[in-house]
Coordinates of C-alpha atoms (C1' of nucleotides) in Angstrom, one line a residue:
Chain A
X204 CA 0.0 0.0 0.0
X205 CA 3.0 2.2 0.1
X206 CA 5.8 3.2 -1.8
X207 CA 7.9 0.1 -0.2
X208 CA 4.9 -2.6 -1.3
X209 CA 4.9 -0.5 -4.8
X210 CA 8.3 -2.2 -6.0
X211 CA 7.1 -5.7 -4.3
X212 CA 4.1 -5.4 -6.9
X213 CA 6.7 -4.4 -9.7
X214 CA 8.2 -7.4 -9.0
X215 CA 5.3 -9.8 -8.9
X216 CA 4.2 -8.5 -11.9
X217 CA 7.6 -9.2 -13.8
X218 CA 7.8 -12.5 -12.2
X219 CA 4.0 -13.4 -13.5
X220 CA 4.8 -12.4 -16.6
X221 CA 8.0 -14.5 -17.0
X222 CA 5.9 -17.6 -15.2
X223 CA 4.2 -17.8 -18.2
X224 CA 1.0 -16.8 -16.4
X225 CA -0.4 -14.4 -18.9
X226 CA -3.0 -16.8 -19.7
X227 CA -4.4 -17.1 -16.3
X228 CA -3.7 -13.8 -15.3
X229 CA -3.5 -11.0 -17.5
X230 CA -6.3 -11.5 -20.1
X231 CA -8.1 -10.5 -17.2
X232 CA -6.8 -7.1 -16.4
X233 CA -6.1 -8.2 -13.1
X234 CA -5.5 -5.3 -10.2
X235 CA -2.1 -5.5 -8.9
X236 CA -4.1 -6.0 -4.8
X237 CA -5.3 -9.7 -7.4
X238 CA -2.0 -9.9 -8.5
X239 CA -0.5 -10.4 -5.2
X240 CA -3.3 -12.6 -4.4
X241 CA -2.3 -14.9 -7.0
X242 CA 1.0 -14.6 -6.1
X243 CA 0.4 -16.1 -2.5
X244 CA -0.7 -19.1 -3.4
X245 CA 2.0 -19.9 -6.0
X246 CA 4.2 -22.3 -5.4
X247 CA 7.3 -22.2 -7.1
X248 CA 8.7 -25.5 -7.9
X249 CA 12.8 -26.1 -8.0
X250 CA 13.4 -27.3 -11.6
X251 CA 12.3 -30.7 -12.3
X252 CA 14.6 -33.1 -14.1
X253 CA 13.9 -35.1 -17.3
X254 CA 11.6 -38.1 -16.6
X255 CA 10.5 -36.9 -13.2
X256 CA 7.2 -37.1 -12.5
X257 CA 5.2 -33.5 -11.3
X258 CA 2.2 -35.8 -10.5
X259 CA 0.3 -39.4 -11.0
X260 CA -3.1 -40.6 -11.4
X261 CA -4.0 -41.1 -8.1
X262 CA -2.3 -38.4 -6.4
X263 CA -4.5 -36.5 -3.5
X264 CA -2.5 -33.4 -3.6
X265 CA -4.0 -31.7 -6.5
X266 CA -2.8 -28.3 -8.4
X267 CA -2.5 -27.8 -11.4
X268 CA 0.8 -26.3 -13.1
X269 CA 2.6 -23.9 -15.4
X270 CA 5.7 -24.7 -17.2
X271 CA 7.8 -21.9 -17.2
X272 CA 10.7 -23.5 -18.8
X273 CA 11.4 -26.9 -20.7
X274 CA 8.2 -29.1 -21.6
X275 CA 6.3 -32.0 -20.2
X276 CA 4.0 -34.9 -21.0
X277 CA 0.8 -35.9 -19.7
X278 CA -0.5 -39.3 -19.8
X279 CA -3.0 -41.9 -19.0
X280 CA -2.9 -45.6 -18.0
X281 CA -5.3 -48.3 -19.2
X282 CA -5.7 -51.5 -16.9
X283 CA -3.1 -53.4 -19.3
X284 CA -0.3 -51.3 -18.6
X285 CA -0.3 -49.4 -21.8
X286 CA -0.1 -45.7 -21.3
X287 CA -1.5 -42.9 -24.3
X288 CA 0.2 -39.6 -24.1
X289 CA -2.7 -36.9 -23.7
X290 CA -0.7 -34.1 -24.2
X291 CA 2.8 -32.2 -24.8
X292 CA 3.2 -29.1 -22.5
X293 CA 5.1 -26.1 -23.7
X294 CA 6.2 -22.9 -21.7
X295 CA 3.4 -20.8 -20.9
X296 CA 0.9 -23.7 -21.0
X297 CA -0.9 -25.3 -18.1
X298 CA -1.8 -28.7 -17.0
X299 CA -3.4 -31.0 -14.4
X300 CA -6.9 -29.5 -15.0
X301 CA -7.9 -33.4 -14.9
X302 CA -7.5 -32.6 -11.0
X303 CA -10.8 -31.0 -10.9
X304 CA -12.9 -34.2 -11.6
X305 CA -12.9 -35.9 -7.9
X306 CA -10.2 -36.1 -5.0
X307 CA -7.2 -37.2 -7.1
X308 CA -5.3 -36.7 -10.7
X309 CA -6.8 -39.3 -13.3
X310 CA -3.6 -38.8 -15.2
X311 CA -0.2 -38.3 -14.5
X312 CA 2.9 -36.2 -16.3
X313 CA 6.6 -36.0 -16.8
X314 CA 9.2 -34.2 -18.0
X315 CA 10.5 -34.8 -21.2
X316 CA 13.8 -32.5 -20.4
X317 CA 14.8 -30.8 -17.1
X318 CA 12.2 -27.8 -16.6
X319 CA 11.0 -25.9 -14.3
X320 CA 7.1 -25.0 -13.3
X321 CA 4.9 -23.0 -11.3
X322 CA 2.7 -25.1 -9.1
X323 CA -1.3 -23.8 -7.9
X324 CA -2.4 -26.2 -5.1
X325 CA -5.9 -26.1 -5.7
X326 CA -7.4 -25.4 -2.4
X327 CA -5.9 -22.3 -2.3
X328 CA -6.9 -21.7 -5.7
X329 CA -10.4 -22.1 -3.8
X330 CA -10.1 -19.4 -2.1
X331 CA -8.6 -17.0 -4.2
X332 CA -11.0 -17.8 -7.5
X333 CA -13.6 -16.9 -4.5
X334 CA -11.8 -13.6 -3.7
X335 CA -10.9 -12.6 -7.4
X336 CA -14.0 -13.2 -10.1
X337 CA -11.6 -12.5 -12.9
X338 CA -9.6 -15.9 -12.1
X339 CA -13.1 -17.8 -11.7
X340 CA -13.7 -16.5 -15.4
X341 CA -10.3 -17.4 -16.5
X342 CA -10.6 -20.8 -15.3
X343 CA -13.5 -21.7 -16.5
X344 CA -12.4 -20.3 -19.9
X345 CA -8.8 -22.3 -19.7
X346 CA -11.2 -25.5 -18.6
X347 CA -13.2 -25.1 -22.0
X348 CA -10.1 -24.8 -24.3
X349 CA -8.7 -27.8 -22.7
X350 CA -12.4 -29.3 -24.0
X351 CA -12.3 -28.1 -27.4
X352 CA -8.4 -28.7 -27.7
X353 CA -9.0 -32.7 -26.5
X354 CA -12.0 -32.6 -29.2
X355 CA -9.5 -32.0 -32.1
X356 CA -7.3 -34.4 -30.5
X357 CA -10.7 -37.3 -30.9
X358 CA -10.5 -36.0 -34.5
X359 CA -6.9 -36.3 -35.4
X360 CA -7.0 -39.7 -33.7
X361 CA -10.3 -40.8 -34.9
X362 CA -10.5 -39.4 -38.3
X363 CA -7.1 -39.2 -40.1
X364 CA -4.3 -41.2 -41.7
X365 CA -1.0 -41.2 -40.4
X366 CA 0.4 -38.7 -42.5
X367 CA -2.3 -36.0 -41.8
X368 CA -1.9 -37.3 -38.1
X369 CA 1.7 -35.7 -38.4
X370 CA 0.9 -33.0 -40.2
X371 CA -1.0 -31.5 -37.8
X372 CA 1.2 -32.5 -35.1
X373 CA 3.6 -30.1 -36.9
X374 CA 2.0 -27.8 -37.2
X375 CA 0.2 -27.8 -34.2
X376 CA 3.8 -27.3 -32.7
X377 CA 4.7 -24.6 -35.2
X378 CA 1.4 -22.6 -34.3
X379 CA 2.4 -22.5 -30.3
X380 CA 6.1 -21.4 -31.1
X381 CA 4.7 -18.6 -33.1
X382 CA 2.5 -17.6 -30.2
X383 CA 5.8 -17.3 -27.7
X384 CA 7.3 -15.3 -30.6
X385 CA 9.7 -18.4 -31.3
X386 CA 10.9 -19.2 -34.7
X387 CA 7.9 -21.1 -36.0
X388 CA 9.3 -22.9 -38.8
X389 CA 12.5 -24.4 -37.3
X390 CA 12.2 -25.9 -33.4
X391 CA 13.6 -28.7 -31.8
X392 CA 11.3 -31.7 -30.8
X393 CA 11.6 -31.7 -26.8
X394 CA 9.7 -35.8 -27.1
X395 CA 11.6 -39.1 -28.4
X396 CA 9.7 -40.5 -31.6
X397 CA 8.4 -43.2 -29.2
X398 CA 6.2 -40.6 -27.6
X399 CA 5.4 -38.7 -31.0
X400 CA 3.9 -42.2 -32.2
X401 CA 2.2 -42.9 -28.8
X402 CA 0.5 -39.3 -28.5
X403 CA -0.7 -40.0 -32.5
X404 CA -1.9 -43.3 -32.1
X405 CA 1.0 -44.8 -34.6
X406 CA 4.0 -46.7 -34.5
X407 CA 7.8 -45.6 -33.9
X408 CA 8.5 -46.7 -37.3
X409 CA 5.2 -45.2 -39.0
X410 CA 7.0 -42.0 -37.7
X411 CA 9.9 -42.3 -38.9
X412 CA 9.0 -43.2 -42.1
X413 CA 6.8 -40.4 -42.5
X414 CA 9.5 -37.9 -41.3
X415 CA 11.8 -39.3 -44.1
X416 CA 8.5 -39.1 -46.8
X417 CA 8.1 -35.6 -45.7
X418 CA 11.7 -34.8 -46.5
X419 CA 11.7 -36.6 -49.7
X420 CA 8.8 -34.2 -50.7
X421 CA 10.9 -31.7 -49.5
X422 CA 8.1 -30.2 -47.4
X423 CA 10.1 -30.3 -43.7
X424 CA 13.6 -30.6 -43.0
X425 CA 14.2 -33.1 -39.8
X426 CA 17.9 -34.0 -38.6
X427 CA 16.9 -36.0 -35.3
X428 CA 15.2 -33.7 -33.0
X429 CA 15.6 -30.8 -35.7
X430 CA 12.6 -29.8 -37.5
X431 CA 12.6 -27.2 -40.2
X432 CA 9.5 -26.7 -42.0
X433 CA 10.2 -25.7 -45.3
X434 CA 6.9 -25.5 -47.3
X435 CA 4.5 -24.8 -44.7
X436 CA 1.3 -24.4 -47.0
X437 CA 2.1 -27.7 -48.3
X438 CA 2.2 -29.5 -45.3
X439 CA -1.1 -27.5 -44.1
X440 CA -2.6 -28.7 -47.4
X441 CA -1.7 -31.9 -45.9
X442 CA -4.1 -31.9 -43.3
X443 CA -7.1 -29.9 -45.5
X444 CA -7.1 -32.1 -48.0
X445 CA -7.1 -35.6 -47.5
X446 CA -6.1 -36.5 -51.0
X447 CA -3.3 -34.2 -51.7
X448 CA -0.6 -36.7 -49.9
X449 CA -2.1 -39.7 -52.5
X450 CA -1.6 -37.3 -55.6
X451 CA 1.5 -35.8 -54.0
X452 CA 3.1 -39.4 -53.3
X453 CA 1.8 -41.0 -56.2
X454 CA 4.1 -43.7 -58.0
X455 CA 7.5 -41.5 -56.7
X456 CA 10.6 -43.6 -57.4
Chain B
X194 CA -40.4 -16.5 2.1
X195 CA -43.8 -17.1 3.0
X196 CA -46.1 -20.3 2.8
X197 CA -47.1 -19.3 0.1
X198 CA -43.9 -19.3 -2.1
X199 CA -43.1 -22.5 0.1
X200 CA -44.8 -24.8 -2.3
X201 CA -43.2 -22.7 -5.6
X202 CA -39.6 -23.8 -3.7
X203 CA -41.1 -27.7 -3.7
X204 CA -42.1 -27.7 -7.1
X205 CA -39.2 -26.3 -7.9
X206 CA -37.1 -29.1 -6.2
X207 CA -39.3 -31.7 -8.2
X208 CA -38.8 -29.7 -11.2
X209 CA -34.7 -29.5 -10.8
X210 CA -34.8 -33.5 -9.9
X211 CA -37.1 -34.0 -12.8
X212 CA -34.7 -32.0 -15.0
X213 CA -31.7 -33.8 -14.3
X214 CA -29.8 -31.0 -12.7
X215 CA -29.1 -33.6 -9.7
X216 CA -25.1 -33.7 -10.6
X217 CA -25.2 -29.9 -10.8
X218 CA -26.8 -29.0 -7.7
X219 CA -27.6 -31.6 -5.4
X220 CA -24.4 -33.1 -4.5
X221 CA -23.5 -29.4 -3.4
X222 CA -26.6 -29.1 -0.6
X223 CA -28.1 -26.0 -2.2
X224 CA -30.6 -24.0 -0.4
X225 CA -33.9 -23.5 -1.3
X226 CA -32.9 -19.9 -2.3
X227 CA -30.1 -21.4 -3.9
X228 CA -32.6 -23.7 -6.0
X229 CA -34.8 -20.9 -6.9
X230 CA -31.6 -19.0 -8.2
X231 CA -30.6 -21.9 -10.7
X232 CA -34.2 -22.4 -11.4
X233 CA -34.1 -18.2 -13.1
X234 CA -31.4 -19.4 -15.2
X235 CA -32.7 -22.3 -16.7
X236 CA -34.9 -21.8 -19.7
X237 CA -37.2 -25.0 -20.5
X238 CA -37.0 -26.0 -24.4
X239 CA -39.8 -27.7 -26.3
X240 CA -38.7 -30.7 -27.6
X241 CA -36.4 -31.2 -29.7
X242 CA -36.9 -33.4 -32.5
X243 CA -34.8 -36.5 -34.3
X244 CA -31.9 -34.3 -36.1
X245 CA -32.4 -31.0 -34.7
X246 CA -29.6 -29.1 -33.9
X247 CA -29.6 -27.6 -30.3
X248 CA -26.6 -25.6 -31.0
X249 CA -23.7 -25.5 -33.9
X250 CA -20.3 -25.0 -33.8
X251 CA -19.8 -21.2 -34.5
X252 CA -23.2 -20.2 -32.7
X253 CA -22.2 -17.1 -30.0
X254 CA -25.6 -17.9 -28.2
X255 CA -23.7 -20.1 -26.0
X256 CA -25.2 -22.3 -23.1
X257 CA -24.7 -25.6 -21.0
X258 CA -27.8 -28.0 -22.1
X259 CA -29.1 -30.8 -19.3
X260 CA -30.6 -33.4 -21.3
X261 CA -33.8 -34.1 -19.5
X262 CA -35.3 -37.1 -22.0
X263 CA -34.0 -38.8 -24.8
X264 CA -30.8 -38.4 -26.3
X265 CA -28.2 -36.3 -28.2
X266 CA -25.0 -36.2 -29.9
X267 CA -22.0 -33.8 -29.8
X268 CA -19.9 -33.4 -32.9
X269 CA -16.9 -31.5 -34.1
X270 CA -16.3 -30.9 -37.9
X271 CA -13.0 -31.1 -39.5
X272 CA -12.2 -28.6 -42.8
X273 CA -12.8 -31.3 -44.8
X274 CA -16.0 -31.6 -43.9
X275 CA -15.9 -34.8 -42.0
X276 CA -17.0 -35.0 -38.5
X277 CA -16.1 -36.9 -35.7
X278 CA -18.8 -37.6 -32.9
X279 CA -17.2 -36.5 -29.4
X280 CA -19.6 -37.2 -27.2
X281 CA -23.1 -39.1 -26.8
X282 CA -25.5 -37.8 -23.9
X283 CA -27.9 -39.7 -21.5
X284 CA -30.6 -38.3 -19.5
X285 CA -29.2 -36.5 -16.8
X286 CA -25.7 -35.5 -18.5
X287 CA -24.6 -32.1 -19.4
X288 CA -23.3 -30.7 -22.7
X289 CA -22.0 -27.7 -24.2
X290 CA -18.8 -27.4 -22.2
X291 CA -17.0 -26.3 -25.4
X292 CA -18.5 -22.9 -25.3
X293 CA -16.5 -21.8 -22.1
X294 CA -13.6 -21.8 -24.5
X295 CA -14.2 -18.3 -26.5
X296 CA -16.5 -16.3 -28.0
X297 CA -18.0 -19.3 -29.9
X298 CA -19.2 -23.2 -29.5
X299 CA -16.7 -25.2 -31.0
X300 CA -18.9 -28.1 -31.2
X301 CA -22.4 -29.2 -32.6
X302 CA -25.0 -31.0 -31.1
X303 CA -27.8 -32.6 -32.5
X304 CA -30.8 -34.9 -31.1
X305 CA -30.6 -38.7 -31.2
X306 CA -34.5 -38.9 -31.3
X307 CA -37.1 -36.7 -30.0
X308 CA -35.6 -35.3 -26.5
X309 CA -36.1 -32.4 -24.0
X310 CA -33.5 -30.1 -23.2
X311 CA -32.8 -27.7 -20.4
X312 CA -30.6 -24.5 -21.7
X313 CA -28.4 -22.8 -19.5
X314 CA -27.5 -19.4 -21.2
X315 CA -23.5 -19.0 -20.1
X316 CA -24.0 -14.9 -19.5
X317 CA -27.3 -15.7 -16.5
X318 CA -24.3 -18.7 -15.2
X319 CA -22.2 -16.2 -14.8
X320 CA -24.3 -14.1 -12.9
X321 CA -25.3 -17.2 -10.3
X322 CA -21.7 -18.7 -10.2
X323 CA -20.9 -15.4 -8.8
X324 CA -23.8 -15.3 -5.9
X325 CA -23.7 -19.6 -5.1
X326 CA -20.2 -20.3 -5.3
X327 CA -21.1 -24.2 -4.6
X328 CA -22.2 -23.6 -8.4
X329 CA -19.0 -22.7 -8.9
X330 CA -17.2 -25.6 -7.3
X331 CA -20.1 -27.9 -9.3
X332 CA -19.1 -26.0 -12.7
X333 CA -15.8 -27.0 -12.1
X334 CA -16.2 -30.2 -11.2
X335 CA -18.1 -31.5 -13.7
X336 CA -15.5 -29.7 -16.5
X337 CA -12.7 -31.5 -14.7
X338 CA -14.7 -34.8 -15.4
X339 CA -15.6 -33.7 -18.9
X340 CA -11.8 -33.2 -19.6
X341 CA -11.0 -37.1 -17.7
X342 CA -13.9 -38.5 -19.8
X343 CA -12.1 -36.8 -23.4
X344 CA -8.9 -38.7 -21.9
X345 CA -10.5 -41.8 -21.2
X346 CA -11.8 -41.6 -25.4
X347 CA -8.5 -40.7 -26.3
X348 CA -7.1 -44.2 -24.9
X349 CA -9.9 -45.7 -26.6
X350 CA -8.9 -44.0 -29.7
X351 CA -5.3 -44.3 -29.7
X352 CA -4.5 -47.4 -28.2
X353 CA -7.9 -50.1 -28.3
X354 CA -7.9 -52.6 -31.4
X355 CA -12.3 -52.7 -32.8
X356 CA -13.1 -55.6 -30.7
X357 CA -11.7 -53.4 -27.4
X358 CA -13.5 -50.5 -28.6
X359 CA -16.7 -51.5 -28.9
X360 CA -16.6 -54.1 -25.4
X361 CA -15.7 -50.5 -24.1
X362 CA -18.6 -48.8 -25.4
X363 CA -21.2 -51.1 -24.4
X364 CA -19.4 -51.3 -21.2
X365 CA -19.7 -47.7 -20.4
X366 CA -23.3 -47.4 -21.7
X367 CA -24.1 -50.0 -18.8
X368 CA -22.5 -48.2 -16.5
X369 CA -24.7 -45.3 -17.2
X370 CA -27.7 -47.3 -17.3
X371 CA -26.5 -48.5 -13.8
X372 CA -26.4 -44.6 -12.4
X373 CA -30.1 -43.7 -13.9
X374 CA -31.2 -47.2 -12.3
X375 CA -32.1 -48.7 -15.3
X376 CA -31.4 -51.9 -16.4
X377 CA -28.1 -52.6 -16.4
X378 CA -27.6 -55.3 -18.9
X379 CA -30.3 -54.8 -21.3
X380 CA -31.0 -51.5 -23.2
X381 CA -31.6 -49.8 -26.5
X382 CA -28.8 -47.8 -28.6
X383 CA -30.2 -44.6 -29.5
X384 CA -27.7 -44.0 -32.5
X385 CA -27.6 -45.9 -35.8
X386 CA -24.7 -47.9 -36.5
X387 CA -22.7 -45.3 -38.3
X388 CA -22.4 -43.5 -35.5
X389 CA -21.3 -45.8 -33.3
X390 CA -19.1 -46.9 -36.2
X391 CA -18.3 -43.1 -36.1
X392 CA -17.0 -42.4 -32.6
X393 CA -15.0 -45.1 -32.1
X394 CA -13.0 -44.5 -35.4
X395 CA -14.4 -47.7 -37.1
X396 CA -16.0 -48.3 -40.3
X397 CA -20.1 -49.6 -40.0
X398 CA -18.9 -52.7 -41.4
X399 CA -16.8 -53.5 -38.5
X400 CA -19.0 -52.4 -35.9
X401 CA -21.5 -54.7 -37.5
X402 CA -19.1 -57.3 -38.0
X403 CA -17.9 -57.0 -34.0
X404 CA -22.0 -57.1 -32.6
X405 CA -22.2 -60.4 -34.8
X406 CA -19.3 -62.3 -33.1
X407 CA -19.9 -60.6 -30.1
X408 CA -22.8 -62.6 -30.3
X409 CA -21.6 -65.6 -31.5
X410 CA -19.4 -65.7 -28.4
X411 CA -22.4 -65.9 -26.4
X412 CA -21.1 -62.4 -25.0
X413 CA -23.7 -60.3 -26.3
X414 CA -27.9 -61.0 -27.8
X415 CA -28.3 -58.2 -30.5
X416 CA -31.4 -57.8 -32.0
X417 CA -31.3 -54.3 -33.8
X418 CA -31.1 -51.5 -31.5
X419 CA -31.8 -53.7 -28.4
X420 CA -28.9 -55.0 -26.6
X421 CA -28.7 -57.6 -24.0
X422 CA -25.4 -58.0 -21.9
X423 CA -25.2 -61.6 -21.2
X424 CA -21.8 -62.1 -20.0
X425 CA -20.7 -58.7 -18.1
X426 CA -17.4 -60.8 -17.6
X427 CA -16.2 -61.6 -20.3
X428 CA -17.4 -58.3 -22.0
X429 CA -15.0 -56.6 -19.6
X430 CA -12.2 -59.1 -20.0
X431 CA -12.2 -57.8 -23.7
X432 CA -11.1 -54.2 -22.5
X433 CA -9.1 -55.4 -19.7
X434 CA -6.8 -57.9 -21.3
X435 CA -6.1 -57.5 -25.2
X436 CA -4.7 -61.0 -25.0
X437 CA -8.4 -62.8 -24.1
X438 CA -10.1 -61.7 -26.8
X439 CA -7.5 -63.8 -29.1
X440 CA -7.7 -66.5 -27.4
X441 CA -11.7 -66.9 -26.8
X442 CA -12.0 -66.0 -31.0
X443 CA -9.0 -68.5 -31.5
X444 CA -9.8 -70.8 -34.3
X445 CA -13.4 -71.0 -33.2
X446 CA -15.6 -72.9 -36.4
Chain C
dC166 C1' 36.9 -47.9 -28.3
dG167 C1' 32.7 -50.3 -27.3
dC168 C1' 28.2 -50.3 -25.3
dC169 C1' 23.3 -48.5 -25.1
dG170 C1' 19.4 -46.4 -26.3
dA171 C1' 17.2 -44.0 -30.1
dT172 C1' 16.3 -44.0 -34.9
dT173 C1' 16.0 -45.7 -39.4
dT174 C1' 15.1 -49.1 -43.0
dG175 C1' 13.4 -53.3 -45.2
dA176 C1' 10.4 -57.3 -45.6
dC177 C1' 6.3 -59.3 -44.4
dT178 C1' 1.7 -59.6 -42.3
dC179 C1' -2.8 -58.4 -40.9
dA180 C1' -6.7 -55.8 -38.8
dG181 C1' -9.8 -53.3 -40.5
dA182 C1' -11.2 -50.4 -44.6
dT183 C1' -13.3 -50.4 -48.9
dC184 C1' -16.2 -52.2 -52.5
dA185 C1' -20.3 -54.6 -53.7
dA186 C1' -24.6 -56.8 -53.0
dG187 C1' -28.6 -58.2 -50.4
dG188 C1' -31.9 -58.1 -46.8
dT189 C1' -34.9 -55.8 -43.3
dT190 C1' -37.4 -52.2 -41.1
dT191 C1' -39.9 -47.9 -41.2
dG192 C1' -42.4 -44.5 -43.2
dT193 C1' -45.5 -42.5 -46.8
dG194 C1' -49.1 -41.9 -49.9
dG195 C1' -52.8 -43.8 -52.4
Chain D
dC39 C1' -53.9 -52.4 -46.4
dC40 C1' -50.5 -52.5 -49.9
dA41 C1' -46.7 -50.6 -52.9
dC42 C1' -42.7 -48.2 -52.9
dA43 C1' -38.9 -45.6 -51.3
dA44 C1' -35.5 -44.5 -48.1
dA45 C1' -32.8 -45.7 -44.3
dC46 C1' -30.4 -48.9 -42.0
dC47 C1' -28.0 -53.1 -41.2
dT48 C1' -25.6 -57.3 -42.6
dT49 C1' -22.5 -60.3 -45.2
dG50 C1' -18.9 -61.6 -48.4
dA51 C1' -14.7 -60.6 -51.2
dT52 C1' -10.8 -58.0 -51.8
dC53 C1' -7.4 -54.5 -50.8
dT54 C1' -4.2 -51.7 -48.3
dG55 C1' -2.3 -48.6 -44.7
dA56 C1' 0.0 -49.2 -41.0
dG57 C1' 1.7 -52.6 -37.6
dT58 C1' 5.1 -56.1 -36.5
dC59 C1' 9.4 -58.3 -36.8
dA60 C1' 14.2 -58.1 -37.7
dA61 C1' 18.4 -55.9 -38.5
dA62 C1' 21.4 -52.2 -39.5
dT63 C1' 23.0 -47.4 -38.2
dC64 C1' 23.7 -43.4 -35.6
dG65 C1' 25.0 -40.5 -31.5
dG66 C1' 26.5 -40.1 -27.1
dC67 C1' 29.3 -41.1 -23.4
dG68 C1' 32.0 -43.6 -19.8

DNA sequence: CGCCGATTTGACTCAGATCAAGGTTTGTGG
DNA sequence: CCACAAACCTTGATCTGAGTCAAATCGGCG
């Protein structure tokens, strides 16, 4: 409330902005009085190495997270053991909205590189979303995306052929490096192929072989973990048009 | 507050149970002034008939529908022009989740057969999450379990050979028939073939295929649209062990 | 250098799609 | 009540995209 608190606020407001809240936060035009709110009940995680868990189905303690650096996986389990990736996590993207459904997390995730994230336990989030309307809006908001985004995940896995499966995995990935003004046509895949194939419902070596495919067409560059997308509208006509990759591969030597 | 608005507050009760609302406000012990809060909100459709549309994908008019008889079905559309069914609602469930995400649904939903709705208009939910936060907490729930359901389909999607798929689907539909008390092990699809075929990324051909030696296995009686569960067991040993099915079909004459 | 996990490549197989008829049920109009 | 059409469902034959199996190759790294 003074000149001293003023420079605590500066800071919060810095350290939101780098903890990749703006999503959750400032959409909302939230008051720098909400702003510390939400900072209290932030927990800031030390970084979290590569194949360390931030939570598992089952798990009581519920929050749900940010990634402020690196990425991470989320994933279910079926009763066989077999596990489908549900999701790849950048910076600036949240997770663990699958906490909300009962007392514990249905699914679980992991980092795919060492990372660091922000953590919300949610029964302080409780309190706060009671507090601060703007973040009850902003939830529910996030909440729907993460609908509408699993619906076009039912469609890629439901709908399309391998290649169009990639396709928009690509460019899925390209969109959300654009959006954290990253270079959007060349990025480095954070995931092994393994878990490429897994999230699309494919094989390791239907991957691979369509990586090598794309290159032949010389619509993507890939060298490992190296993607360069070279002819983007081609590889979006890809996924529009289900019979431009027959006419496009037909009869090649 | 008097006796004379006493009996509105019971038929209003009656009315909410009626309507299916139970998962929305019951669990959460509302008031009576609670009830009669909710009960401003909802606006009671005329039926809908066999094909309508309640809402599209694109409409701004967004709501939350209660499906009070009947049943419905919950589409997304790729640019293609092909659509993938995301969801199929029972009495009692909620839909419409997908228009929390922006401006817009992002999903259609059209009538099974002839139905009746309740509509929740988002802009009036906003308005009672604010004054009955145990609204808020029940909004929140039931996205959470609407974002754990979308995982559960995207196992089923990604990682389930036919015959899993559709043991899974019948599976679940019993389980719902289990929560509305209905019978548990006999029951009538709502939905033609092709849209079963539809949501669980099969062709008709297969489904049909599947409820035939389903019922050759002595698993399943189809007749139709009619369904009898005869062995719940081995139904669910189809989704819970990929290896049984092989073995029970094994060189059977 | 030599091992290990990740990736690629090739050969072969198969689950499920596609194509092609038929059969059945429902609805409509005369 | 019947004729006819339109859905809807089933069944058989064939084809193929993608999975499986097997084996090399690559990239790190102790």
């Amino acid at each position: 409330m003074t000149e001293a608190t003023q420079i605590n606020f500066d800071q919060l407001k810095v350290s939101c902005a780098n903890c990749s809240l703006r999503e959750l936060c400032v959409p909302q035009g939230m008051s720098e009085e909400e702003l510390e709110l939400v900072d209290k009940i932030i927990e800031r995680k030390k970084p979290v190495h590569k194949n360390d868990y931030l939570f598992r189905a089952g798990d009581t303690n519920r929050s749900i997270y940010a990634v402020l650096s690196g990425s991470v996986k989320t994933l279910v389990d079926n009763p066989n053991g077999e596990e489908q990736i549900v999701g790849f996590h950048l910076p600036g993207e949240l997770l663990g909205m699958d906490g909300f459904s009962g007392d514990a997390h249905t699914c679980s995730s992991v980092a795919l590189e060492t990372s660091s994230v922000c953590e919300f336990p949610l029964e302080k989030l409780d309190e706060v979303c009671h507090l601060v309307p703007s973040i009850q809006y902003a939830m529910r908001r996030i909440m729907g995306k993460e609908v509408t985004k699993d619906h076009a995940m039912l469609l890629l896995l439901g709908r399309m052929s391998a290649e169009e499966k990639l396709a928009s995995f690509l460019v899925s990935l390209s969109k959300r490096m654009a959006q954290r003004h990253w270079k959007q046509t060349e990025f480095n895949l954070t995931m092994p192929r393994q878990d490429i194939a897994n999230y699309l419902g494919l094989a390791v070596e239907t991957v691979s072989r369509l990586f090598a495919h794309l290159q032949d067409e010389n619509i993507i560059e890939v060298d490992r973990r190296r993607v360069n997308i070279s002819d983007m509208d081609r590889l979006k006509a890809i996924i529009g048009d289900g019979s431009a990759a027959k006419s496009a591969a037909a009869e090649q030597g």
